[in-house]
Amino acid sequence: MDIAVVGATGVVGREALGLLESGFLPDVGRVVPVASAGSAARDLGEELGLTLKVEPVVALEQFDPSTVDVAVFSAGAPISIEWAPRFAAAGALVVDNSSAFRMEDDVPLVVPEVNPHTLRTRPARGIVANPNCSTIQLVRALHPLREIGELERVIVASYQSASGGGLRGLGELADTTRSLLDGADPAQGTPGKFGQPLAFNLVPEIGLRDDEGHSHEERKLRREPRKIMEMPSLRVAATAVRVAVVNGHSEAVHVEFADAVSAADALAALRAAPNLRAYGDDEGYPMPRFVCASPTERRLVHVGRVRSDPDDPRALWLWVVADNLTVGAALNALEIVRLAGERAWL
């Protein structure tokens, strides 16, 4: 299997190369990083300390997509809209991390632990969409709960890290934090990547707002779970907040069911789910600092503080944490590739 990683110099592209380095896909042949012309010929293998044989970066405009079986796109929606169909037309399976195709009817939106059946056959367009990072961890936590009752409503507040803003976002957080610690005026600061200064701050808006005041990130959290879980009538409301955390997204999730449920049953269902770690009251709770520090833990979705709503026997509260670059992007994309390989239609 020959793979192109489009947007390889960004945070998600680098994460994908790291997962390939770990042997996540055992039958990999060529690995070709693809990026802008300004990054052409860079040796990412040496830069990232990889033992995996990675070819020098190729400029997107110069790359021949017919030479690879798979292309993982992590270069943003404008690039995907223009280039993903070209790669697919040349025969490559495209797994796209952007929002470009997620809600299109003929493009599967896939989380392998939740809806692998949507990849029974190769999509006619040759494109599979990777969901939003916050959506992935949310549906991974919600899906096992369908074993204990019918979901009716989900209210989620997401607390999303700076790495969701790419290398620029991480750089801004580091620079502005250092500046404030060195005595800069906290009342001053340029908007930057996140619309507001992020250091020592919370920004309750991610992406542009629509006429009703809902941000782009909130709209994704509302629409994508319905498609993935095949529950078009599921009521979902979201508030998305950018927080001064380097990596790892967290979510406070309120789940309402059709009938009464128990926290004990929910915890048991979560513990039976693949690639998910559930925490009982005596096991503490997940936090992004520690989840993202461990190579093992950062490949899991973590769910803690599972508790009943004292005012509604039909409702539960959950606290969900995951590494947004791994679980929320690169890992899910490569799981899609692995599933496609297992079904022998690459």
mmCIF file of N, CA and C in Angstrom, residues 42-167:
data_model
loop_
_atom_site.group_PDB
_atom_site.id
_atom_site.type_symbol
_atom_site.label_atom_id
_atom_site.label_comp_id
_atom_site.label_asym_id
_atom_site.label_seq_id
_atom_site.Cartn_x
_atom_site.Cartn_y
_atom_site.Cartn_z
ATOM 1 N N ARG A 42 11.889 18.984 1.374
ATOM 2 C CA ARG A 42 12.219 18.838 2.801
ATOM 3 C C ARG A 42 12.268 17.364 3.182
ATOM 4 N N ASP A 43 13.198 17.031 4.047
ATOM 5 C CA ASP A 43 13.324 15.650 4.528
ATOM 6 C C ASP A 43 12.605 15.544 5.871
ATOM 7 N N LEU A 44 11.303 15.264 5.823
ATOM 8 C CA LEU A 44 10.528 15.177 7.064
ATOM 9 C C LEU A 44 10.941 13.976 7.896
ATOM 10 N N GLY A 45 11.401 12.916 7.237
ATOM 11 C CA GLY A 45 11.868 11.763 7.995
ATOM 12 C C GLY A 45 12.989 12.154 8.940
ATOM 13 N N GLU A 46 13.948 12.920 8.445
ATOM 14 C CA GLU A 46 15.060 13.361 9.294
ATOM 15 C C GLU A 46 14.582 14.385 10.307
ATOM 16 N N GLU A 47 13.737 15.336 9.887
ATOM 17 C CA GLU A 47 13.251 16.377 10.801
ATOM 18 C C GLU A 47 12.511 15.782 11.994
ATOM 19 N N LEU A 48 11.735 14.732 11.741
ATOM 20 C CA LEU A 48 10.912 14.135 12.791
ATOM 21 C C LEU A 48 11.586 12.939 13.454
ATOM 22 N N GLY A 49 12.790 12.610 13.023
ATOM 23 C CA GLY A 49 13.513 11.498 13.621
ATOM 24 C C GLY A 49 12.890 10.145 13.335
ATOM 25 N N LEU A 50 12.378 9.961 12.126
ATOM 26 C CA LEU A 50 11.697 8.723 11.772
ATOM 27 C C LEU A 50 12.683 7.701 11.228
ATOM 28 N N THR A 51 12.451 6.438 11.564
ATOM 29 C CA THR A 51 13.195 5.354 10.925
ATOM 30 C C THR A 51 12.448 4.838 9.697
ATOM 31 N N LEU A 52 11.162 5.133 9.633
ATOM 32 C CA LEU A 52 10.356 4.788 8.467
ATOM 33 C C LEU A 52 10.908 5.505 7.236
ATOM 34 N N LYS A 53 10.980 4.807 6.125
ATOM 35 C CA LYS A 53 11.458 5.439 4.899
ATOM 36 C C LYS A 53 10.379 6.362 4.360
ATOM 37 N N VAL A 54 10.656 7.651 4.419
ATOM 38 C CA VAL A 54 9.725 8.671 3.948
ATOM 39 C C VAL A 54 10.409 9.447 2.831
ATOM 40 N N GLU A 55 9.756 9.546 1.699
ATOM 41 C CA GLU A 55 10.352 10.265 0.581
ATOM 42 C C GLU A 55 10.399 11.771 0.862
ATOM 43 N N PRO A 56 11.238 12.514 0.170
ATOM 44 C CA PRO A 56 11.253 13.975 0.321
ATOM 45 C C PRO A 56 9.894 14.570 -0.032
ATOM 46 N N VAL A 57 9.580 15.705 0.575
ATOM 47 C CA VAL A 57 8.302 16.361 0.328
ATOM 48 C C VAL A 57 8.177 16.721 -1.149
ATOM 49 N N VAL A 58 6.992 16.435 -1.702
ATOM 50 C CA VAL A 58 6.682 16.775 -3.084
ATOM 51 C C VAL A 58 5.640 17.891 -3.078
ATOM 52 N N ALA A 59 5.830 18.891 -3.929
ATOM 53 C CA ALA A 59 4.842 19.957 -4.064
ATOM 54 C C ALA A 59 3.540 19.388 -4.622
ATOM 55 N N LEU A 60 2.427 19.819 -4.073
ATOM 56 C CA LEU A 60 1.118 19.294 -4.474
ATOM 57 C C LEU A 60 0.917 19.409 -5.983
ATOM 58 N N GLU A 61 1.294 20.538 -6.533
ATOM 59 C CA GLU A 61 1.072 20.770 -7.964
ATOM 60 C C GLU A 61 1.917 19.842 -8.841
ATOM 61 N N GLN A 62 2.968 19.287 -8.274
ATOM 62 C CA GLN A 62 3.880 18.434 -9.043
ATOM 63 C C GLN A 62 3.647 16.935 -8.812
ATOM 64 N N PHE A 63 2.739 16.600 -7.912
ATOM 65 C CA PHE A 63 2.581 15.195 -7.532
ATOM 66 C C PHE A 63 1.638 14.470 -8.472
ATOM 67 N N ASP A 64 1.998 13.240 -8.806
ATOM 68 C CA ASP A 64 1.157 12.391 -9.656
ATOM 69 C C ASP A 64 0.325 11.470 -8.760
ATOM 70 N N PRO A 65 -0.967 11.726 -8.592
ATOM 71 C CA PRO A 65 -1.774 10.929 -7.659
ATOM 72 C C PRO A 65 -1.993 9.495 -8.105
ATOM 73 N N SER A 66 -1.735 9.192 -9.371
ATOM 74 C CA SER A 66 -1.925 7.819 -9.849
ATOM 75 C C SER A 66 -0.852 6.871 -9.316
ATOM 76 N N THR A 67 0.160 7.418 -8.628
ATOM 77 C CA THR A 67 1.262 6.586 -8.134
ATOM 78 C C THR A 67 1.027 6.070 -6.720
ATOM 79 N N VAL A 68 -0.115 6.409 -6.094
ATOM 80 C CA VAL A 68 -0.391 5.944 -4.730
ATOM 81 C C VAL A 68 -1.764 5.297 -4.672
ATOM 82 N N ASP A 69 -1.953 4.463 -3.660
ATOM 83 C CA ASP A 69 -3.247 3.804 -3.427
ATOM 84 C C ASP A 69 -4.169 4.652 -2.569
ATOM 85 N N VAL A 70 -3.579 5.412 -1.645
ATOM 86 C CA VAL A 70 -4.340 6.166 -0.655
ATOM 87 C C VAL A 70 -3.733 7.562 -0.526
ATOM 88 N N ALA A 71 -4.599 8.554 -0.322
ATOM 89 C CA ALA A 71 -4.141 9.898 0.006
ATOM 90 C C ALA A 71 -4.911 10.381 1.225
ATOM 91 N N VAL A 72 -4.182 10.682 2.291
ATOM 92 C CA VAL A 72 -4.784 11.248 3.500
ATOM 93 C C VAL A 72 -4.598 12.762 3.437
ATOM 94 N N PHE A 73 -5.699 13.492 3.326
ATOM 95 C CA PHE A 73 -5.666 14.948 3.179
ATOM 96 C C PHE A 73 -5.839 15.626 4.537
ATOM 97 N N SER A 74 -4.912 16.506 4.878
ATOM 98 C CA SER A 74 -5.018 17.303 6.108
ATOM 99 C C SER A 74 -4.519 18.713 5.829
ATOM 100 N N ALA A 75 -4.996 19.289 4.728
ATOM 101 C CA ALA A 75 -4.492 20.587 4.283
ATOM 102 C C ALA A 75 -5.569 21.670 4.268
ATOM 103 N N GLY A 76 -6.746 21.386 4.832
ATOM 104 C CA GLY A 76 -7.813 22.377 4.871
ATOM 105 C C GLY A 76 -8.805 22.224 3.734
ATOM 106 N N ALA A 77 -10.009 22.762 3.959
ATOM 107 C CA ALA A 77 -11.107 22.574 3.010
ATOM 108 C C ALA A 77 -10.835 23.135 1.618
ATOM 109 N N PRO A 78 -10.268 24.327 1.465
ATOM 110 C CA PRO A 78 -10.041 24.826 0.096
ATOM 111 C C PRO A 78 -9.156 23.910 -0.734
ATOM 112 N N ILE A 79 -8.093 23.379 -0.133
ATOM 113 C CA ILE A 79 -7.219 22.444 -0.844
ATOM 114 C C ILE A 79 -7.976 21.157 -1.172
ATOM 115 N N SER A 80 -8.739 20.651 -0.215
ATOM 116 C CA SER A 80 -9.479 19.408 -0.447
ATOM 117 C C SER A 80 -10.502 19.561 -1.561
ATOM 118 N N ILE A 81 -11.216 20.673 -1.566
ATOM 119 C CA ILE A 81 -12.242 20.887 -2.589
ATOM 120 C C ILE A 81 -11.628 20.851 -3.983
ATOM 121 N N GLU A 82 -10.452 21.452 -4.124
ATOM 122 C CA GLU A 82 -9.813 21.506 -5.437
ATOM 123 C C GLU A 82 -9.116 20.202 -5.808
ATOM 124 N N TRP A 83 -8.431 19.579 -4.839
ATOM 125 C CA TRP A 83 -7.518 18.495 -5.180
ATOM 126 C C TRP A 83 -8.017 17.090 -4.871
ATOM 127 N N ALA A 84 -8.862 16.928 -3.869
ATOM 128 C CA ALA A 84 -9.320 15.575 -3.528
ATOM 129 C C ALA A 84 -10.011 14.887 -4.699
ATOM 130 N N PRO A 85 -10.908 15.554 -5.426
ATOM 131 C CA PRO A 85 -11.527 14.874 -6.579
ATOM 132 C C PRO A 85 -10.511 14.480 -7.649
ATOM 133 N N ARG A 86 -9.448 15.251 -7.799
ATOM 134 C CA ARG A 86 -8.418 14.904 -8.787
ATOM 135 C C ARG A 86 -7.690 13.622 -8.371
ATOM 136 N N PHE A 87 -7.365 13.522 -7.089
ATOM 137 C CA PHE A 87 -6.705 12.313 -6.596
ATOM 138 C C PHE A 87 -7.635 11.112 -6.751
ATOM 139 N N ALA A 88 -8.903 11.288 -6.414
ATOM 140 C CA ALA A 88 -9.857 10.177 -6.526
ATOM 141 C C ALA A 88 -10.031 9.751 -7.980
ATOM 142 N N ALA A 89 -10.074 10.728 -8.891
ATOM 143 C CA ALA A 89 -10.234 10.407 -10.312
ATOM 144 C C ALA A 89 -9.032 9.637 -10.846
ATOM 145 N N ALA A 90 -7.864 9.843 -10.216
ATOM 146 C CA ALA A 90 -6.649 9.135 -10.632
ATOM 147 C C ALA A 90 -6.554 7.739 -10.026
ATOM 148 N N GLY A 91 -7.522 7.390 -9.169
ATOM 149 C CA GLY A 91 -7.566 6.039 -8.625
ATOM 150 C C GLY A 91 -7.216 5.910 -7.158
ATOM 151 N N ALA A 92 -6.778 6.984 -6.527
ATOM 152 C CA ALA A 92 -6.430 6.923 -5.106
ATOM 153 C C ALA A 92 -7.685 7.034 -4.245
ATOM 154 N N LEU A 93 -7.737 6.265 -3.162
ATOM 155 C CA LEU A 93 -8.768 6.480 -2.159
ATOM 156 C C LEU A 93 -8.368 7.700 -1.340
ATOM 157 N N VAL A 94 -9.257 8.669 -1.237
ATOM 158 C CA VAL A 94 -8.990 9.886 -0.470
ATOM 159 C C VAL A 94 -9.699 9.798 0.873
ATOM 160 N N VAL A 95 -8.939 9.986 1.949
ATOM 161 C CA VAL A 95 -9.516 10.137 3.280
ATOM 162 C C VAL A 95 -9.265 11.580 3.683
ATOM 163 N N ASP A 96 -10.331 12.347 3.781
ATOM 164 C CA ASP A 96 -10.210 13.798 3.922
ATOM 165 C C ASP A 96 -10.546 14.260 5.329
ATOM 166 N N ASN A 97 -9.602 14.980 5.932
ATOM 167 C CA ASN A 97 -9.782 15.474 7.295
ATOM 168 C C ASN A 97 -10.518 16.804 7.383
ATOM 169 N N SER A 98 -10.798 17.448 6.277
ATOM 170 C CA SER A 98 -11.426 18.758 6.313
ATOM 171 C C SER A 98 -12.946 18.635 6.385
ATOM 172 N N SER A 99 -13.600 19.789 6.441
ATOM 173 C CA SER A 99 -15.070 19.817 6.476
ATOM 174 C C SER A 99 -15.681 19.835 5.077
ATOM 175 N N ALA A 100 -14.847 19.711 4.036
ATOM 176 C CA ALA A 100 -15.312 19.944 2.669
ATOM 177 C C ALA A 100 -16.442 19.022 2.231
ATOM 178 N N PHE A 101 -16.377 17.737 2.607
ATOM 179 C CA PHE A 101 -17.315 16.753 2.044
ATOM 180 C C PHE A 101 -18.172 16.056 3.098
ATOM 181 N N ARG A 102 -18.030 16.424 4.350
ATOM 182 C CA ARG A 102 -18.625 15.628 5.426
ATOM 183 C C ARG A 102 -20.127 15.448 5.311
ATOM 184 N N MET A 103 -20.829 16.477 4.905
ATOM 185 C CA MET A 103 -22.285 16.392 4.909
ATOM 186 C C MET A 103 -22.866 16.074 3.538
ATOM 187 N N GLU A 104 -22.029 15.696 2.592
ATOM 188 C CA GLU A 104 -22.532 15.314 1.276
ATOM 189 C C GLU A 104 -23.043 13.875 1.328
ATOM 190 N N ASP A 105 -24.200 13.654 0.727
ATOM 191 C CA ASP A 105 -24.891 12.364 0.860
ATOM 192 C C ASP A 105 -24.085 11.194 0.315
ATOM 193 N N ASP A 106 -23.297 11.429 -0.727
ATOM 194 C CA ASP A 106 -22.579 10.315 -1.349
ATOM 195 C C ASP A 106 -21.144 10.178 -0.847
ATOM 196 N N VAL A 107 -20.837 10.819 0.277
ATOM 197 C CA VAL A 107 -19.518 10.688 0.908
ATOM 198 C C VAL A 107 -19.713 10.133 2.312
ATOM 199 N N PRO A 108 -19.223 8.933 2.605
ATOM 200 C CA PRO A 108 -19.354 8.395 3.964
ATOM 201 C C PRO A 108 -18.584 9.245 4.974
ATOM 202 N N LEU A 109 -19.191 9.464 6.120
ATOM 203 C CA LEU A 109 -18.550 10.163 7.248
ATOM 204 C C LEU A 109 -18.327 9.089 8.304
ATOM 205 N N VAL A 110 -17.068 8.707 8.532
ATOM 206 C CA VAL A 110 -16.810 7.415 9.167
ATOM 207 C C VAL A 110 -16.005 7.534 10.453
ATOM 208 N N VAL A 111 -16.495 6.845 11.479
ATOM 209 C CA VAL A 111 -15.739 6.527 12.689
ATOM 210 C C VAL A 111 -15.797 5.002 12.796
ATOM 211 N N PRO A 112 -14.687 4.309 12.537
ATOM 212 C CA PRO A 112 -14.759 2.842 12.428
ATOM 213 C C PRO A 112 -15.353 2.133 13.633
ATOM 214 N N GLU A 113 -15.222 2.681 14.833
ATOM 215 C CA GLU A 113 -15.818 2.043 16.012
ATOM 216 C C GLU A 113 -17.334 2.222 16.066
ATOM 217 N N VAL A 114 -17.870 3.118 15.227
ATOM 218 C CA VAL A 114 -19.298 3.437 15.290
ATOM 219 C C VAL A 114 -20.048 2.976 14.050
ATOM 220 N N ASN A 115 -19.560 3.315 12.859
ATOM 221 C CA ASN A 115 -20.321 2.996 11.640
ATOM 222 C C ASN A 115 -19.450 2.368 10.554
ATOM 223 N N PRO A 116 -18.744 1.267 10.865
ATOM 224 C CA PRO A 116 -17.894 0.638 9.846
ATOM 225 C C PRO A 116 -18.684 0.096 8.666
ATOM 226 N N HIS A 117 -19.979 -0.175 8.855
ATOM 227 C CA HIS A 117 -20.802 -0.729 7.778
ATOM 228 C C HIS A 117 -20.938 0.227 6.601
ATOM 229 N N THR A 118 -20.662 1.498 6.798
ATOM 230 C CA THR A 118 -20.762 2.451 5.686
ATOM 231 C C THR A 118 -19.635 2.271 4.677
ATOM 232 N N LEU A 119 -18.655 1.435 5.019
ATOM 233 C CA LEU A 119 -17.555 1.152 4.103
ATOM 234 C C LEU A 119 -17.580 -0.299 3.625
ATOM 235 N N ARG A 120 -18.773 -0.852 3.449
ATOM 236 C CA ARG A 120 -18.860 -2.211 2.909
ATOM 237 C C ARG A 120 -18.279 -2.265 1.500
ATOM 238 N N THR A 121 -18.475 -1.191 0.751
ATOM 239 C CA THR A 121 -17.928 -1.101 -0.601
ATOM 240 C C THR A 121 -17.207 0.232 -0.759
ATOM 241 N N ARG A 122 -16.333 0.291 -1.743
ATOM 242 C CA ARG A 122 -15.604 1.524 -2.004
ATOM 243 C C ARG A 122 -16.582 2.609 -2.466
ATOM 244 N N PRO A 123 -16.520 3.820 -1.874
ATOM 245 C CA PRO A 123 -17.430 4.892 -2.301
ATOM 246 C C PRO A 123 -17.229 5.222 -3.772
ATOM 247 N N ALA A 124 -18.327 5.456 -4.469
ATOM 248 C CA ALA A 124 -18.248 5.724 -5.905
ATOM 249 C C ALA A 124 -17.379 6.940 -6.204
ATOM 250 N N ARG A 125 -17.403 7.936 -5.343
ATOM 251 C CA ARG A 125 -16.598 9.135 -5.570
ATOM 252 C C ARG A 125 -15.137 8.951 -5.158
ATOM 253 N N GLY A 126 -14.840 7.846 -4.459
ATOM 254 C CA GLY A 126 -13.470 7.604 -4.035
ATOM 255 C C GLY A 126 -13.019 8.471 -2.883
ATOM 256 N N ILE A 127 -13.976 9.061 -2.161
ATOM 257 C CA ILE A 127 -13.655 9.956 -1.045
ATOM 258 C C ILE A 127 -14.392 9.487 0.199
ATOM 259 N N VAL A 128 -13.674 9.424 1.327
ATOM 260 C CA VAL A 128 -14.252 9.165 2.639
ATOM 261 C C VAL A 128 -13.914 10.364 3.524
ATOM 262 N N ALA A 129 -14.904 10.863 4.250
ATOM 263 C CA ALA A 129 -14.690 12.027 5.101
ATOM 264 C C ALA A 129 -14.354 11.601 6.525
ATOM 265 N N ASN A 130 -13.360 12.263 7.091
ATOM 266 C CA ASN A 130 -13.006 12.102 8.499
ATOM 267 C C ASN A 130 -13.773 13.164 9.281
ATOM 268 N N PRO A 131 -14.480 12.810 10.350
ATOM 269 C CA PRO A 131 -15.273 13.818 11.063
ATOM 270 C C PRO A 131 -14.410 14.859 11.785
ATOM 271 N N ASN A 132 -15.083 15.869 12.284
ATOM 272 C CA ASN A 132 -14.457 16.866 13.134
ATOM 273 C C ASN A 132 -13.879 16.190 14.379
ATOM 274 N N CYS A 133 -12.762 16.704 14.866
ATOM 275 C CA CYS A 133 -12.084 16.073 16.002
ATOM 276 C C CYS A 133 -12.992 15.951 17.224
ATOM 277 N N SER A 134 -13.753 16.995 17.521
ATOM 278 C CA SER A 134 -14.641 16.935 18.686
ATOM 279 C C SER A 134 -15.797 15.971 18.474
ATOM 280 N N THR A 135 -16.252 15.854 17.231
ATOM 281 C CA THR A 135 -17.318 14.904 16.923
ATOM 282 C C THR A 135 -16.867 13.478 17.173
ATOM 283 N N ILE A 136 -15.635 13.154 16.764
ATOM 284 C CA ILE A 136 -15.164 11.770 16.883
ATOM 285 C C ILE A 136 -15.219 11.303 18.322
ATOM 286 N N GLN A 137 -14.656 12.072 19.251
ATOM 287 C CA GLN A 137 -14.662 11.613 20.638
ATOM 288 C C GLN A 137 -16.065 11.609 21.210
ATOM 289 N N LEU A 138 -16.920 12.523 20.755
ATOM 290 C CA LEU A 138 -18.299 12.547 21.242
ATOM 291 C C LEU A 138 -19.055 11.292 20.827
ATOM 292 N N VAL A 139 -19.019 10.940 19.541
ATOM 293 C CA VAL A 139 -19.793 9.768 19.106
ATOM 294 C C VAL A 139 -19.187 8.476 19.630
ATOM 295 N N ARG A 140 -17.868 8.468 19.839
ATOM 296 C CA ARG A 140 -17.250 7.284 20.431
ATOM 297 C C ARG A 140 -17.759 7.058 21.854
ATOM 298 N N ALA A 141 -18.085 8.130 22.575
ATOM 299 C CA ALA A 141 -18.647 7.998 23.924
ATOM 300 C C ALA A 141 -20.139 7.716 23.895
ATOM 301 N N LEU A 142 -20.850 8.285 22.936
ATOM 302 C CA LEU A 142 -22.300 8.104 22.878
ATOM 303 C C LEU A 142 -22.701 6.724 22.360
ATOM 304 N N HIS A 143 -21.971 6.214 21.398
ATOM 305 C CA HIS A 143 -22.372 4.964 20.741
ATOM 306 C C HIS A 143 -22.594 3.807 21.716
ATOM 307 N N PRO A 144 -21.689 3.544 22.672
ATOM 308 C CA PRO A 144 -21.943 2.425 23.596
ATOM 309 C C PRO A 144 -23.180 2.621 24.453
ATOM 310 N N LEU A 145 -23.567 3.877 24.674
ATOM 311 C CA LEU A 145 -24.718 4.146 25.543
ATOM 312 C C LEU A 145 -26.034 3.755 24.893
ATOM 313 N N ARG A 146 -26.026 3.504 23.598
ATOM 314 C CA ARG A 146 -27.251 3.036 22.952
ATOM 315 C C ARG A 146 -27.621 1.627 23.405
ATOM 316 N N GLU A 147 -26.664 0.944 24.058
ATOM 317 C CA GLU A 147 -26.953 -0.376 24.618
ATOM 318 C C GLU A 147 -27.878 -0.295 25.831
ATOM 319 N N ILE A 148 -27.914 0.865 26.499
ATOM 320 C CA ILE A 148 -28.707 0.969 27.732
ATOM 321 C C ILE A 148 -30.006 1.738 27.538
ATOM 322 N N GLY A 149 -30.191 2.353 26.379
ATOM 323 C CA GLY A 149 -31.432 3.084 26.159
ATOM 324 C C GLY A 149 -31.390 3.915 24.894
ATOM 325 N N GLU A 150 -32.532 4.423 24.504
ATOM 326 C CA GLU A 150 -32.662 5.220 23.296
ATOM 327 C C GLU A 150 -32.270 6.668 23.589
ATOM 328 N N LEU A 151 -31.296 7.183 22.838
ATOM 329 C CA LEU A 151 -30.857 8.559 23.020
ATOM 330 C C LEU A 151 -31.893 9.519 22.454
ATOM 331 N N GLU A 152 -32.181 10.589 23.202
ATOM 332 C CA GLU A 152 -33.130 11.592 22.719
ATOM 333 C C GLU A 152 -32.498 12.969 22.550
ATOM 334 N N ARG A 153 -31.571 13.319 23.428
ATOM 335 C CA ARG A 153 -31.010 14.677 23.366
ATOM 336 C C ARG A 153 -29.598 14.665 23.935
ATOM 337 N N VAL A 154 -28.727 15.460 23.325
ATOM 338 C CA VAL A 154 -27.356 15.611 23.780
ATOM 339 C C VAL A 154 -27.036 17.100 23.869
ATOM 340 N N ILE A 155 -26.512 17.513 25.007
ATOM 341 C CA ILE A 155 -26.019 18.889 25.186
ATOM 342 C C ILE A 155 -24.546 18.785 25.519
ATOM 343 N N VAL A 156 -23.702 19.424 24.714
ATOM 344 C CA VAL A 156 -22.266 19.286 24.890
ATOM 345 C C VAL A 156 -21.599 20.656 24.925
ATOM 346 N N ALA A 157 -20.679 20.812 25.873
ATOM 347 C CA ALA A 157 -19.774 21.959 25.899
ATOM 348 C C ALA A 157 -18.377 21.416 25.655
ATOM 349 N N SER A 158 -17.744 21.872 24.577
ATOM 350 C CA SER A 158 -16.405 21.391 24.248
ATOM 351 C C SER A 158 -15.364 22.422 24.660
ATOM 352 N N TYR A 159 -14.226 21.919 25.162
ATOM 353 C CA TYR A 159 -13.125 22.763 25.611
ATOM 354 C C TYR A 159 -11.912 22.353 24.766
ATOM 355 N N GLN A 160 -11.646 23.120 23.712
ATOM 356 C CA GLN A 160 -10.771 22.680 22.631
ATOM 357 C C GLN A 160 -9.409 23.377 22.688
ATOM 358 N N SER A 161 -8.372 22.580 22.511
ATOM 359 C CA SER A 161 -7.004 23.041 22.730
ATOM 360 C C SER A 161 -6.472 23.851 21.557
ATOM 361 N N ALA A 162 -5.305 24.467 21.793
ATOM 362 C CA ALA A 162 -4.677 25.330 20.797
ATOM 363 C C ALA A 162 -4.207 24.557 19.577
ATOM 364 N N SER A 163 -3.888 23.275 19.743
ATOM 365 C CA SER A 163 -3.408 22.508 18.593
ATOM 366 C C SER A 163 -4.471 22.362 17.524
ATOM 367 N N GLY A 164 -5.741 22.579 17.891
ATOM 368 C CA GLY A 164 -6.797 22.609 16.884
ATOM 369 C C GLY A 164 -6.618 23.749 15.905
ATOM 370 N N GLY A 165 -5.806 24.731 16.266
ATOM 371 C CA GLY A 165 -5.484 25.845 15.382
ATOM 372 C C GLY A 165 -4.184 25.649 14.642
ATOM 373 N N GLY A 166 -3.665 24.422 14.641
ATOM 374 C CA GLY A 166 -2.459 24.124 13.876
ATOM 375 C C GLY A 166 -1.197 24.686 14.503
ATOM 376 N N LEU A 167 -0.119 24.679 13.710
ATOM 377 C CA LEU A 167 1.163 25.162 14.200
ATOM 378 C C LEU A 167 1.105 26.642 14.568
#
